[in-house]
PDB file of C-alpha atoms in Angstrom:
ATOM      1  CA  GLN A   1     -13.780  11.694  -7.155  1.00  0.00           C
ATOM      2  CA  VAL A   2     -10.802   9.119  -6.415  1.00  0.00           C
ATOM      3  CA  GLN A   3     -11.616   5.641  -5.141  1.00  0.00           C
ATOM      4  CA  LEU A   4      -8.872   3.809  -3.257  1.00  0.00           C
ATOM      5  CA  VAL A   5      -8.770   0.154  -2.202  1.00  0.00           C
ATOM      6  CA  GLU A   6      -6.335  -1.367   0.089  1.00  0.00           C
ATOM      7  CA  SER A   7      -5.343  -5.004   0.087  1.00  0.00           C
ATOM      8  CA  GLY A   8      -2.527  -7.175   1.561  1.00  0.00           C
ATOM      9  CA  GLY A   9      -2.784  -6.979   5.177  1.00  0.00           C
ATOM     10  CA  GLY A  10      -2.563 -10.128   7.433  1.00  0.00           C
ATOM     11  CA  LEU A  11      -0.838 -11.645  10.563  1.00  0.00           C
ATOM     12  CA  VAL A  12       2.743 -12.042  10.321  1.00  0.00           C
ATOM     13  CA  GLN A  13       5.464 -12.831  12.948  1.00  0.00           C
ATOM     14  CA  ALA A  14       7.856 -10.402  14.158  1.00  0.00           C
ATOM     15  CA  GLY A  15      10.690 -10.007  11.671  1.00  0.00           C
ATOM     16  CA  GLY A  16       8.594 -10.956   8.825  1.00  0.00           C
ATOM     17  CA  SER A  17       7.489  -9.077   5.746  1.00  0.00           C
ATOM     18  CA  LEU A  18       4.168  -7.725   4.171  1.00  0.00           C
ATOM     19  CA  ARG A  19       3.400  -5.892   0.967  1.00  0.00           C
ATOM     20  CA  LEU A  20       0.351  -3.833   1.068  1.00  0.00           C
ATOM     21  CA  SER A  21      -1.261  -2.494  -2.369  1.00  0.00           C
ATOM     22  CA  CYS A  22      -3.623   0.381  -2.723  1.00  0.00           C
ATOM     23  CA  ALA A  23      -5.572   0.557  -6.325  1.00  0.00           C
ATOM     24  CA  ALA A  24      -6.853   3.809  -7.225  1.00  0.00           C
ATOM     25  CA  SER A  25      -9.610   4.464  -9.792  1.00  0.00           C
ATOM     26  CA  GLY A  26     -11.671   7.427 -10.786  1.00  0.00           C
ATOM     27  CA  ARG A  27     -10.104  10.809 -11.396  1.00  0.00           C
ATOM     28  CA  THR A  28      -6.639   9.387 -10.610  1.00  0.00           C
ATOM     29  CA  PHE A  29      -5.048  12.018 -12.844  1.00  0.00           C
ATOM     30  CA  SER A  30      -5.976  14.545 -10.270  1.00  0.00           C
ATOM     31  CA  THR A  31      -3.713  12.991  -7.642  1.00  0.00           C
ATOM     32  CA  TYR A  32      -0.788  15.053  -6.695  1.00  0.00           C
ATOM     33  CA  ALA A  33       0.432  12.512  -4.135  1.00  0.00           C
ATOM     34  CA  MET A  34      -0.306   9.165  -2.285  1.00  0.00           C
ATOM     35  CA  GLY A  35       0.658   8.132   1.088  1.00  0.00           C
ATOM     36  CA  TRP A  36       0.054   5.560   3.723  1.00  0.00           C
ATOM     37  CA  PHE A  37      -1.117   6.203   7.315  1.00  0.00           C
ATOM     38  CA  ARG A  38      -1.773   3.816  10.120  1.00  0.00           C
ATOM     39  CA  GLN A  39      -3.800   3.909  13.348  1.00  0.00           C
ATOM     40  CA  ALA A  40      -3.629   1.612  16.317  1.00  0.00           C
ATOM     41  CA  PRO A  41      -6.354   0.967  18.840  1.00  0.00           C
ATOM     42  CA  GLY A  42      -6.914   4.243  20.995  1.00  0.00           C
ATOM     43  CA  LYS A  43      -4.437   6.304  19.135  1.00  0.00           C
ATOM     44  CA  GLU A  44      -4.203   8.886  16.561  1.00  0.00           C
ATOM     45  CA  ARG A  45      -3.699   8.218  12.798  1.00  0.00           C
ATOM     46  CA  ASP A  46      -0.140   8.489  12.159  1.00  0.00           C
ATOM     47  CA  PHE A  47       1.717   9.179   8.742  1.00  0.00           C
ATOM     48  CA  VAL A  48       3.782   6.162   7.523  1.00  0.00           C
ATOM     49  CA  ALA A  49       5.231   7.045   3.996  1.00  0.00           C
ATOM     50  CA  ALA A  50       4.329   9.171   1.033  1.00  0.00           C
ATOM     51  CA  PHE A  51       4.995   9.598  -2.477  1.00  0.00           C
ATOM     52  CA  ASN A  52       4.833  12.900  -4.627  1.00  0.00           C
ATOM     53  CA  TRP A  53       4.318  12.291  -8.113  1.00  0.00           C
ATOM     54  CA  ILE A  54       5.302  15.873  -9.424  1.00  0.00           C
ATOM     55  CA  ALA A  55       8.580  16.042  -7.448  1.00  0.00           C
ATOM     56  CA  PHE A  56       9.113  12.407  -7.545  1.00  0.00           C
ATOM     57  CA  SER A  57       9.908  12.541  -3.801  1.00  0.00           C
ATOM     58  CA  THR A  58       9.237  10.122  -0.790  1.00  0.00           C
ATOM     59  CA  TYR A  59       8.698  10.790   2.671  1.00  0.00           C
ATOM     60  CA  TYR A  60       8.917   8.297   5.687  1.00  0.00           C
ATOM     61  CA  ALA A  61       8.099   8.329   9.367  1.00  0.00           C
ATOM     62  CA  ASP A  62      11.354   7.879  11.485  1.00  0.00           C
ATOM     63  CA  SER A  63       9.844   4.792  12.953  1.00  0.00           C
ATOM     64  CA  VAL A  64       9.849   2.960   9.597  1.00  0.00           C
ATOM     65  CA  LYS A  65      12.675   4.501   7.553  1.00  0.00           C
ATOM     66  CA  GLY A  66      14.884   1.905   6.362  1.00  0.00           C
ATOM     67  CA  ARG A  67      12.169  -1.124   6.824  1.00  0.00           C
ATOM     68  CA  PHE A  68       9.394   0.104   4.750  1.00  0.00           C
ATOM     69  CA  THR A  69       9.405   1.127   0.870  1.00  0.00           C
ATOM     70  CA  ILE A  70       6.621   3.025  -0.954  1.00  0.00           C
ATOM     71  CA  SER A  71       6.540   2.591  -4.632  1.00  0.00           C
ATOM     72  CA  ARG A  72       4.215   2.882  -7.692  1.00  0.00           C
ATOM     73  CA  ASP A  73       3.234   1.135 -10.556  1.00  0.00           C
ATOM     74  CA  ASN A  74       1.619   3.754 -13.003  1.00  0.00           C
ATOM     75  CA  ALA A  75       0.171   1.266 -15.603  1.00  0.00           C
ATOM     76  CA  LYS A  76      -1.867  -0.314 -12.744  1.00  0.00           C
ATOM     77  CA  ASN A  77      -2.738   2.859 -10.803  1.00  0.00           C
ATOM     78  CA  THR A  78      -1.515   1.337  -7.799  1.00  0.00           C
ATOM     79  CA  VAL A  79       0.858   2.120  -4.906  1.00  0.00           C
ATOM     80  CA  TYR A  80       2.598  -0.246  -2.761  1.00  0.00           C
ATOM     81  CA  LEU A  81       4.050  -0.288   0.872  1.00  0.00           C
ATOM     82  CA  GLN A  82       6.722  -2.917   1.307  1.00  0.00           C
ATOM     83  CA  MET A  83       7.058  -3.688   4.886  1.00  0.00           C
ATOM     84  CA  ASN A  84      10.181  -5.570   6.041  1.00  0.00           C
ATOM     85  CA  SER A  85      11.564  -6.439   9.600  1.00  0.00           C
ATOM     86  CA  LEU A  86       8.149  -5.911  10.991  1.00  0.00           C
ATOM     87  CA  LYS A  87       7.691  -5.345  14.672  1.00  0.00           C
ATOM     88  CA  ALA A  88       4.861  -5.813  17.278  1.00  0.00           C
ATOM     89  CA  GLU A  89       4.334  -1.899  17.291  1.00  0.00           C
ATOM     90  CA  ASP A  90       3.750  -1.890  13.649  1.00  0.00           C
ATOM     91  CA  THR A  91       0.493  -3.699  14.347  1.00  0.00           C
ATOM     92  CA  ALA A  92      -2.221  -1.141  13.213  1.00  0.00           C
ATOM     93  CA  VAL A  93      -4.996  -0.659  10.587  1.00  0.00           C
ATOM     94  CA  TYR A  94      -3.147   0.700   7.382  1.00  0.00           C
ATOM     95  CA  TYR A  95      -4.938   3.438   5.441  1.00  0.00           C
ATOM     96  CA  CYS A  96      -3.955   4.463   1.761  1.00  0.00           C
ATOM     97  CA  ALA A  97      -4.772   8.018   1.018  1.00  0.00           C
ATOM     98  CA  ALA A  98      -4.437  10.580  -1.851  1.00  0.00           C
ATOM     99  CA  ARG A  99      -4.100  14.283  -2.249  1.00  0.00           C
ATOM    100  CA  THR A 100      -4.835  16.477  -5.122  1.00  0.00           C
ATOM    101  CA  LYS A 101      -2.768  19.533  -4.223  1.00  0.00           C
ATOM    102  CA  ASP A 102       0.539  20.570  -2.892  1.00  0.00           C
ATOM    103  CA  THR A 103       1.173  21.126   0.893  1.00  0.00           C
ATOM    104  CA  ILE A 104       3.900  21.985   3.262  1.00  0.00           C
ATOM    105  CA  TYR A 105       2.351  19.381   5.494  1.00  0.00           C
ATOM    106  CA  PRO A 106       2.583  16.127   3.684  1.00  0.00           C
ATOM    107  CA  ARG A 107       2.489  14.049   6.840  1.00  0.00           C
ATOM    108  CA  ARG A 108      -0.680  15.322   8.315  1.00  0.00           C
ATOM    109  CA  PRO A 109      -3.872  13.311   7.598  1.00  0.00           C
ATOM    110  CA  ASN A 110      -5.972  16.499   6.936  1.00  0.00           C
ATOM    111  CA  SER A 111      -3.715  17.280   3.929  1.00  0.00           C
ATOM    112  CA  TYR A 112      -5.270  14.221   2.090  1.00  0.00           C
ATOM    113  CA  ASP A 113      -8.583  14.314   0.305  1.00  0.00           C
ATOM    114  CA  TYR A 114      -9.446  10.762  -0.122  1.00  0.00           C
ATOM    115  CA  TRP A 115      -9.146   7.687   1.934  1.00  0.00           C
ATOM    116  CA  GLY A 116      -9.337   3.869   1.520  1.00  0.00           C
ATOM    117  CA  GLN A 117     -11.286   1.700   3.877  1.00  0.00           C
ATOM    118  CA  GLY A 118      -8.233   0.218   5.646  1.00  0.00           C
ATOM    119  CA  THR A 119      -6.458  -3.095   5.870  1.00  0.00           C
ATOM    120  CA  GLN A 120      -5.473  -4.564   9.217  1.00  0.00           C
ATOM    121  CA  VAL A 121      -1.799  -5.483  10.049  1.00  0.00           C
ATOM    122  CA  THR A 122      -0.985  -7.514  12.842  1.00  0.00           C
ATOM    123  CA  VAL A 123       2.440  -8.419  13.840  1.00  0.00           C
ATOM    124  CA  SER A 124       2.729 -10.963  16.573  1.00  0.00           C
ATOM    125  CA  SER A 125       5.793 -11.013  19.070  1.00  0.00           C
TER     126      SER A 125
END
């Protein structure tokens, strides 16, 4: 089992920045990749960004490319999502996720095995 705990959400004005953290514990050596998703009220859970440990590759949704950056700290078993130039449409609950195997669908929520509880990000316009 892998446990994921997000933090760093909050209220920020449009144009501002936030950094989300996802601390992983448990069988962290079994993770193949970790990612961030978000879900706004009444909408589906959408892919935001992912980091593949094995291929050292990153993926971003087009809507956040150039504004968000995913990174990791191996020593702390923590993945970060730096969010800059935030917009009102970025408002959502942000979830950290981990998967234990490769996939040709790294942007699909059902490719991930473990999820955090989510952290709210609200961007005021």
